Coordinates of C-alpha atoms in Angstrom, one line a residue:
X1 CA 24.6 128.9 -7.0
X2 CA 23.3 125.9 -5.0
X3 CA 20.4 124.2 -6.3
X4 CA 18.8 125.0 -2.8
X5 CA 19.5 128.4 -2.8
X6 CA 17.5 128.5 -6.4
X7 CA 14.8 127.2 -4.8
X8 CA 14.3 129.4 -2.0
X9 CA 14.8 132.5 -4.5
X10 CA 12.2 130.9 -7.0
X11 CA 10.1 130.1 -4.0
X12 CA 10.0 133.9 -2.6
X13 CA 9.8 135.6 -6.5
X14 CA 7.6 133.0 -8.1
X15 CA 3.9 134.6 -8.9
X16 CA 5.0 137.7 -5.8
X17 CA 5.8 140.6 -7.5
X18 CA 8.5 142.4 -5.7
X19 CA 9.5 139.5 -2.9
X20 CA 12.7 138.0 -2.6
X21 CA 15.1 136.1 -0.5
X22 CA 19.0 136.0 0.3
X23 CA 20.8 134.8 2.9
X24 CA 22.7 137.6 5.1
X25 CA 26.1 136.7 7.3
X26 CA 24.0 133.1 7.8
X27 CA 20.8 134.0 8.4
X28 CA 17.4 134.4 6.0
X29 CA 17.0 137.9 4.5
X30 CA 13.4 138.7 3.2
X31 CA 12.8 141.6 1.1
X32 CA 9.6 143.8 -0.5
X33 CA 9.8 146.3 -3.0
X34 CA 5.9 147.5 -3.5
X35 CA 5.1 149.9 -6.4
X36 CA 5.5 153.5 -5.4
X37 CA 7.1 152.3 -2.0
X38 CA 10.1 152.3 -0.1
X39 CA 11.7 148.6 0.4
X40 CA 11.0 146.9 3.2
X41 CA 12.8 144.1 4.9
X42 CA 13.0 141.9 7.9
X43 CA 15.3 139.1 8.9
X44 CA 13.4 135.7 9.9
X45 CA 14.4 134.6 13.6
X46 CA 18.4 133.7 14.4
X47 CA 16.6 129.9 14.8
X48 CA 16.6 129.4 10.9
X49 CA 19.8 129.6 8.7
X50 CA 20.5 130.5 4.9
X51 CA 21.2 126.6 4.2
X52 CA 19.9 123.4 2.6
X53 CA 18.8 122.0 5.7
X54 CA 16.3 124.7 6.9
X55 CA 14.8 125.2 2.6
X56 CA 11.5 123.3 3.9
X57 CA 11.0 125.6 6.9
X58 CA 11.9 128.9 5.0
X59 CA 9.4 128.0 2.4
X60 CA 6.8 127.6 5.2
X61 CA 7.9 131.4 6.5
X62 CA 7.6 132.9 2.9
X63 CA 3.9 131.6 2.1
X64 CA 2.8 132.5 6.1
X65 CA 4.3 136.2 5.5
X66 CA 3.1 136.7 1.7
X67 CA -0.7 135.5 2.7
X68 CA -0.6 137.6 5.5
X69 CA 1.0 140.7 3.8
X70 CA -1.0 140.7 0.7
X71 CA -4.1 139.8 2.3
X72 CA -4.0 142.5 5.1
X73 CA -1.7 145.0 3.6
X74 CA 0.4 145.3 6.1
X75 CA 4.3 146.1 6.5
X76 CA 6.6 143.4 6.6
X77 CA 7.6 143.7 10.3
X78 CA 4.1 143.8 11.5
X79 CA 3.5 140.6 9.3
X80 CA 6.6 138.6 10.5
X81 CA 5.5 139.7 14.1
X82 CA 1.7 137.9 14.1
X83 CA 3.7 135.1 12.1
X84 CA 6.0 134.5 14.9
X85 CA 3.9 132.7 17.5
X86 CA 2.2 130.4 14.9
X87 CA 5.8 129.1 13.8
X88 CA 7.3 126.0 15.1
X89 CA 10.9 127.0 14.3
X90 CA 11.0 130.1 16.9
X91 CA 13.4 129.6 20.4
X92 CA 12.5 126.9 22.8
X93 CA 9.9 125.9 20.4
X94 CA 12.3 125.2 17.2
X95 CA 11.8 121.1 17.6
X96 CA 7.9 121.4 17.8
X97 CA 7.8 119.9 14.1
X98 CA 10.1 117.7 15.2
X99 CA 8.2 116.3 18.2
X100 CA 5.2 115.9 15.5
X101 CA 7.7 113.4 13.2
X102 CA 8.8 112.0 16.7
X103 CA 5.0 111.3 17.6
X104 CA 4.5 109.5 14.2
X105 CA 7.2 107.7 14.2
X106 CA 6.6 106.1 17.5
X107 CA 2.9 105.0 16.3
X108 CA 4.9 103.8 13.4
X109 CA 6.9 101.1 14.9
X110 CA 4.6 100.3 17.7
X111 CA 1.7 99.5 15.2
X112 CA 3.7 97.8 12.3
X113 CA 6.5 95.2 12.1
X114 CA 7.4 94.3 15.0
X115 CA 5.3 96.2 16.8
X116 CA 7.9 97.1 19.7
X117 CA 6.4 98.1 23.1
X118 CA 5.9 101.1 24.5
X119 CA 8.8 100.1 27.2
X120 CA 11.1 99.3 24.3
X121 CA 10.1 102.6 22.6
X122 CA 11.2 104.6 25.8
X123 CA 14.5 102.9 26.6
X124 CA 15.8 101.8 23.0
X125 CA 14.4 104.8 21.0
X126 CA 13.0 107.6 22.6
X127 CA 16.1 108.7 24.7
X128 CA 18.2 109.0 22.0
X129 CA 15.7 110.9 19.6
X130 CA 14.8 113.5 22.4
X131 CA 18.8 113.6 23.0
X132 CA 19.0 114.8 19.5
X133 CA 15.7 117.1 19.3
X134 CA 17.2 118.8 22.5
X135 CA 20.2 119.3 20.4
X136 CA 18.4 120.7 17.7
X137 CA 16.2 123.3 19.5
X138 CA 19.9 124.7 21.3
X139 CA 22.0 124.4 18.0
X140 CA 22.1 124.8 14.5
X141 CA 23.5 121.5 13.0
X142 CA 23.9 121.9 9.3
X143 CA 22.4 118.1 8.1
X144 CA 21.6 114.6 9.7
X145 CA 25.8 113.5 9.8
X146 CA 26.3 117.3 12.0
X147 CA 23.1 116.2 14.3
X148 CA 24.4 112.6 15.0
X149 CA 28.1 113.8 15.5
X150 CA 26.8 116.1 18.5
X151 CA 24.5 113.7 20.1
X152 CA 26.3 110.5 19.9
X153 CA 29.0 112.6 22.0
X154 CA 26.8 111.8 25.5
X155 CA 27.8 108.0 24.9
X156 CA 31.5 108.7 23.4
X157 CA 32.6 105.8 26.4
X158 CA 29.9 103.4 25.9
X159 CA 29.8 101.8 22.1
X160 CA 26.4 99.6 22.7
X161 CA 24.7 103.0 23.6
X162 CA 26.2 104.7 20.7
X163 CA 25.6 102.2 18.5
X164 CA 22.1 102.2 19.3
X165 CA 21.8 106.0 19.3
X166 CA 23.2 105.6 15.5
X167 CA 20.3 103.3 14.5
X168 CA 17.7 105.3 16.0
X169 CA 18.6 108.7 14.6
X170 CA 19.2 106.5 11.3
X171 CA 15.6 105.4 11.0
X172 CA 14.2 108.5 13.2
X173 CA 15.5 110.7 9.7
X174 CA 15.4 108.0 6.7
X175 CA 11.4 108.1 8.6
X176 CA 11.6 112.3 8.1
X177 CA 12.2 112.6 4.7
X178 CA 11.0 110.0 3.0
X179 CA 7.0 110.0 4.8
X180 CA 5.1 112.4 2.7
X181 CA 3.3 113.9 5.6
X182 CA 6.2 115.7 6.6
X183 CA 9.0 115.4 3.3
X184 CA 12.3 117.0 5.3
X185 CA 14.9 118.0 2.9
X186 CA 17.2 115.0 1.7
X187 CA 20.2 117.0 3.5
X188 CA 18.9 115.1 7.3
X189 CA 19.4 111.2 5.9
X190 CA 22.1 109.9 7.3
X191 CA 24.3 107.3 5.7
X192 CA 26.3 104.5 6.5
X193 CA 29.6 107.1 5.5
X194 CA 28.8 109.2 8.1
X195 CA 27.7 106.6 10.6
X196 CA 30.5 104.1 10.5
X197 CA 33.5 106.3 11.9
X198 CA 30.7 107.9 15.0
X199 CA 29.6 104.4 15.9
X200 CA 33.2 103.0 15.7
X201 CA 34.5 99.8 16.0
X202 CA 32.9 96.7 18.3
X203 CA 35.1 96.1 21.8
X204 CA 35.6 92.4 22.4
X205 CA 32.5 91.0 23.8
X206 CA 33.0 89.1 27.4
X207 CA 31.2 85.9 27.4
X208 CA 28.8 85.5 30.0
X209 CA 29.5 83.0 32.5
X210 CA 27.5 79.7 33.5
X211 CA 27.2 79.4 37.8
X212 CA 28.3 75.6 38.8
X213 CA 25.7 74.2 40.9
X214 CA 27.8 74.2 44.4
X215 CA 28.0 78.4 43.5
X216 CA 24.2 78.6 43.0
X217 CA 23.6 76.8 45.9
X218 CA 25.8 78.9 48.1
X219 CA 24.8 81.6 46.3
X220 CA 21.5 81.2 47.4
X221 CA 21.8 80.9 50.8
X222 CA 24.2 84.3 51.1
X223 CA 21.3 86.1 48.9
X224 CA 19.0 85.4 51.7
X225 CA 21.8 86.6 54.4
X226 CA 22.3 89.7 53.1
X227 CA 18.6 90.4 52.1
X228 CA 15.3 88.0 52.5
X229 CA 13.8 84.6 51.3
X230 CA 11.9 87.0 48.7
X231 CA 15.0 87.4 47.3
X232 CA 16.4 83.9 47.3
X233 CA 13.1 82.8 45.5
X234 CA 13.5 85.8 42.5
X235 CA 17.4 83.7 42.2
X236 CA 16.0 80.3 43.0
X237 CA 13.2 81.2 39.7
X238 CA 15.6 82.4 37.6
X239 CA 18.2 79.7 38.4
X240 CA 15.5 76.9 38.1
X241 CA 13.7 77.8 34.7
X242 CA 16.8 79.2 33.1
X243 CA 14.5 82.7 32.7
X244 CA 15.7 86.0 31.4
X245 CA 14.9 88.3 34.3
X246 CA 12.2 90.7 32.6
X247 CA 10.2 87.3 31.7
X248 CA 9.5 86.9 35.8
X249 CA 6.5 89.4 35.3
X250 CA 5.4 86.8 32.4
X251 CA 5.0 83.3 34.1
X252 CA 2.2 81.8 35.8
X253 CA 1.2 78.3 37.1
X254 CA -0.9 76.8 34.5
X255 CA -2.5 72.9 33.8
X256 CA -0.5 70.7 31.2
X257 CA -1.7 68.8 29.0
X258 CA -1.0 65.2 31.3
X259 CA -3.3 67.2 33.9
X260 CA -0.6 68.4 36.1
X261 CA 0.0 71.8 37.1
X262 CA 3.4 73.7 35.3
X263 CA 4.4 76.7 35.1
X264 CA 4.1 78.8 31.5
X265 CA 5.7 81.3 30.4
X266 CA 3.6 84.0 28.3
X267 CA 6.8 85.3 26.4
X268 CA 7.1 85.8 22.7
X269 CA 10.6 86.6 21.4
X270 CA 10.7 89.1 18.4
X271 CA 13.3 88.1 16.4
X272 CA 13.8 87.4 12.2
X273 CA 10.3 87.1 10.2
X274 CA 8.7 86.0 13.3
X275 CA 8.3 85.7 17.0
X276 CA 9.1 82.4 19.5
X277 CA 6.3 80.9 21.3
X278 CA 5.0 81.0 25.0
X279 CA 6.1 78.0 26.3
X280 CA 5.6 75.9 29.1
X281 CA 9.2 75.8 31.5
X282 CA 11.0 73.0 32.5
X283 CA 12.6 73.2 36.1
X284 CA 16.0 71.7 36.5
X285 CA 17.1 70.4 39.8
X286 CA 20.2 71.1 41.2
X287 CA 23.2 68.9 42.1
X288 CA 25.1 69.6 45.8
X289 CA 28.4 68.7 46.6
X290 CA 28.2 65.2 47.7
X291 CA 25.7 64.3 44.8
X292 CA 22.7 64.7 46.2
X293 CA 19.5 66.2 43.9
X294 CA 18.5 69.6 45.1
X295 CA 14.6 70.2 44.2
X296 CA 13.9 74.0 44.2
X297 CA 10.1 73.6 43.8
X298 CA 9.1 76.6 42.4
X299 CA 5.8 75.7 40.9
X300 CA 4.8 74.1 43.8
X301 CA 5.6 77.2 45.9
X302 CA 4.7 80.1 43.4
X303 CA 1.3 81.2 44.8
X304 CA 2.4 81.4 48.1
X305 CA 6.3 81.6 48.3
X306 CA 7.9 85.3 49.9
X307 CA 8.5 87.9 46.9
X308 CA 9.9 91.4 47.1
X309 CA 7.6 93.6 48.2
X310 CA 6.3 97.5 46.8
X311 CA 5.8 99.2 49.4
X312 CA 2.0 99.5 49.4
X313 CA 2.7 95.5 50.2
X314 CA 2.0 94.2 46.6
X315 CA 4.7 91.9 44.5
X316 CA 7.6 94.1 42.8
X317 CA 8.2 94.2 39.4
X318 CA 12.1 93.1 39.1
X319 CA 14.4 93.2 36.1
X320 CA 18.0 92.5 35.4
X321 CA 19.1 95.8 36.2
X322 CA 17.6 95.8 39.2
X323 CA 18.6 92.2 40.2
X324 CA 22.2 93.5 39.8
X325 CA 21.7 96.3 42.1
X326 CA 20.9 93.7 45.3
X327 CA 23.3 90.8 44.3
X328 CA 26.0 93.6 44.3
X329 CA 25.7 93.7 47.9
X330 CA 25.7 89.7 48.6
X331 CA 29.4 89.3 49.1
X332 CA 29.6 85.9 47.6
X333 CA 27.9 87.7 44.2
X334 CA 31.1 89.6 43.9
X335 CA 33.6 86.9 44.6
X336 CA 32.2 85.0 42.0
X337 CA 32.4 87.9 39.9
X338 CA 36.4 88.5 40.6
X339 CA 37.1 84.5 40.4
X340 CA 35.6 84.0 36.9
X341 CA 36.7 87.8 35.8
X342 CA 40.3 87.1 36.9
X343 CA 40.8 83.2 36.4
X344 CA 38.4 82.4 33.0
X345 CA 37.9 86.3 31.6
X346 CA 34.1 85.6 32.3
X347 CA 31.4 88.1 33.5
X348 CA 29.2 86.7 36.4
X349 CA 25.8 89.0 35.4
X350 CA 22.0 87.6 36.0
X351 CA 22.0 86.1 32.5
X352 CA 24.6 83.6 34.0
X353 CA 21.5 81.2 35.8
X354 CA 20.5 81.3 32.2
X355 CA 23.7 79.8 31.0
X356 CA 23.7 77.7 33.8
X357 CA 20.1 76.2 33.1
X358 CA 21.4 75.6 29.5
X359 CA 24.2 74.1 30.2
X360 CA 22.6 71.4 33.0
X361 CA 20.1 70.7 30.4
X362 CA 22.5 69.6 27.8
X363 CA 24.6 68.0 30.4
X364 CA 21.5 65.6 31.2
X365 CA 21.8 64.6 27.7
X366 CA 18.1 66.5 26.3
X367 CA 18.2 67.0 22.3
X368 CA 18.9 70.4 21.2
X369 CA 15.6 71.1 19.8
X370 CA 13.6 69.9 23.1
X371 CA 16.2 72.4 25.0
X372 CA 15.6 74.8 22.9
X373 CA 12.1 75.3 22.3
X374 CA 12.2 74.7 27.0
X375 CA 14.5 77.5 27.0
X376 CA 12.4 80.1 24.6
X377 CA 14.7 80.2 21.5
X378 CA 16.1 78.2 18.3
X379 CA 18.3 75.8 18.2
X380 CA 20.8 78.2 16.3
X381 CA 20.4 81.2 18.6
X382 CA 21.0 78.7 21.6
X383 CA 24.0 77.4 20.1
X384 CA 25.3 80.6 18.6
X385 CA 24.5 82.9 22.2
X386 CA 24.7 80.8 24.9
X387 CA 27.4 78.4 26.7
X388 CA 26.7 74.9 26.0
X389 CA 29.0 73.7 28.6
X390 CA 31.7 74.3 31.5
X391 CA 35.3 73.1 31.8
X392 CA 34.1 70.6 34.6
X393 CA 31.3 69.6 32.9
X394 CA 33.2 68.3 30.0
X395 CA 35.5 66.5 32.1
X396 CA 32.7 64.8 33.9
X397 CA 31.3 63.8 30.5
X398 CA 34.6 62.6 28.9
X399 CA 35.6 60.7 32.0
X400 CA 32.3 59.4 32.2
X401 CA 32.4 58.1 28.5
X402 CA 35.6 56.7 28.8
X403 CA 35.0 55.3 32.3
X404 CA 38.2 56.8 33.8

């Protein structure tokens, strides 16, 4: 016999004279033989199953019906009936408990480590675990390994989302069981055995391109075509500043330290034992086709310059996502996106003006560390994640060098 199954049996006999406990065809058996009596018994709800996984949650059904039982005299069926509705493992309501750990664990990782965001929370963590709980309150998975399997099957065609939805229901159990306040049975860890083969291997990653200056520039002007000046001034920030998009809600215009005003972004990048600093951003001017210096201005313009609007008339909050949504309809966004795809195997996304600000910066000859702490990272993650260069501007700096 399972050591499990001894522990539910010594749970239900233990110091109750006449209780006991069996499974039946999978689900939980409970029986009472009172002196003098006929045996009772009654068969806890189809929700719980004779197995390891549900020992904790059994438990918590034997002491509710024995208190009750002994302390009102009453038959086992009208016991398990008043115990029903105070039960968090009945129907729709099996993942009740659940929500509790969920709740927890949230305050957990919001208010320790890196104390993620409540945005991060939602999109990194929360649909993945609610994914799972929905799972649980439908179906009957046996352990942690059985409750992955079934949920990471919503992103079987995209491995970042499953990959992620591994490490969340990874932490979301190892969080389960081993927090005292709530002690889930060992059975719901999930290891790295059972993980590696559901998160499957890494695709090749596409590099992320970096926009020549003659693109942004033309880019620019068919952004406003198709749409507005708001929306050549969200490219004309990113492109100038070398921003990730979600860091356009963080900037302001701010005073430097030479008196002048600059504009400062309020970032801090989590990342290893600590986070990057705000910083104040550098804006790099652009270079047109016959050589001339193209000043975008930004700072100079911020207060005033058009944005995108909400439609109560206030500025709209954009991000990457929502970037991509608009510059799919600029024509010119897509060619540039079919040109590098087909001709360099590049992707053209918004994190390109990024890689373009980069690599203008080292182009002009700035030392790595002064780049780096501009563009809101370390020297190693800027060398390690983002393009350094182009295949024209490393031409133009070896011909230069060699005066050719």
């Amino acid at each position: 016999m399972p050591l499990w199954e001894q522990r539910i049996k010594n749970a239900a006999s233990n110091g109750r004279q006449g209780w006991s406990a069996r499974g039946n065809r999978g689900r939980v058996l409970i029986e009472l033989r009172r002196p003098g009596e006929l045996k009772q018994s009654v068969m806890l709800p189809k929700e719980l199953s004779w197995c390891e996984g549900d020992e904790r949650e059994i438990t918590k059904w034997l002491d509710a019906l024995y208190v009750k039982s002994e302390g009102e005299k009453l038959s086992l069926k009208a016991v398990l009936e008043r115990v029903k509705p105070t039960s968090n493992r009945v129907g729709h309501e099996h993942a009740v408990s659940w929500q509790e750990i969920k709740e927890a664990y949230r305050i957990r990782l919001m208010q320790s480590g890196n104390k993620i965001r409540l945005k991060t929370w939602a999109d990194n963590y929360e649909r993945f675990i609610d994914a799972a709980l929905e799972i649980l309150s439908k179906q009957r998975p046996s352990d942690g390994a059985a409750l992955l399997r079934k949920t990471a099957q919503q992103w079987a065609d995209h491995y970042s989302s499953r990959a992620m939805c591994v490490s969340t229901l990874k932490g979301f159990m190892e969080f389960a069981v081993r927090d005292n306040r709530f002690r889930a049975p060992q059975s719901w860890l999930i290891d790295e055995y059972d993980a590696k083969p559901i998160r499957g291997e890494k695709p090749q990653k596409q590099e992320t391109a970096a926009l020549a200056d003659e693109e942004i520039l033309k880019l620019l002007v068919a952004t406003e075509k198709r749409w507005d000046e708001g929306w050549r001034n969200v490219i004309s920030t990113l492109v100038s500043f070398g921003l990730r998009p979600f860091e356009l809600q963080m900037i302001e215009v701010r005073t430097n330290g030479d008196g002048r005003p600059q504009m400062y972004s309020t970032y801090r990048k989590s990342g290893g034992a600590s986070k990057t600093r705000p910083r104040w951003l550098e804006e790099i001017p652009l270079t047109a086709s016959d050589g001339s210096r193209v000043d975008l201005n930004i700072t100079e313009k911020w207060k005033t310059m058009a944005w995108p609007q909400t439609r109560d008339g206030g500025r709209r909050i954009v991000t990457a996502h929502y970037i991509e949504q608009y510059l799919k309809k600029v024509p010119y966004w897509n060619e540039l996106r079919r040109d590098y795809a087909e001709e360099m195997d590049l992707k053209v996304v918004p994190y390109s003006f990024r890689n373009s600000w980069n690599t203008r910066a080292k182009a002009l000859g700035i030392p790595d560390g002064v780049v780096s702490r501009a563009f809101g990272n370390t020297e190693a993650t800027n060398l390690r994640s983002y393009r350094q260069s182009t295949d024209q501007l490393t031409r133009n700096a070896f011909r230069d060098a060699l005066g050719r």
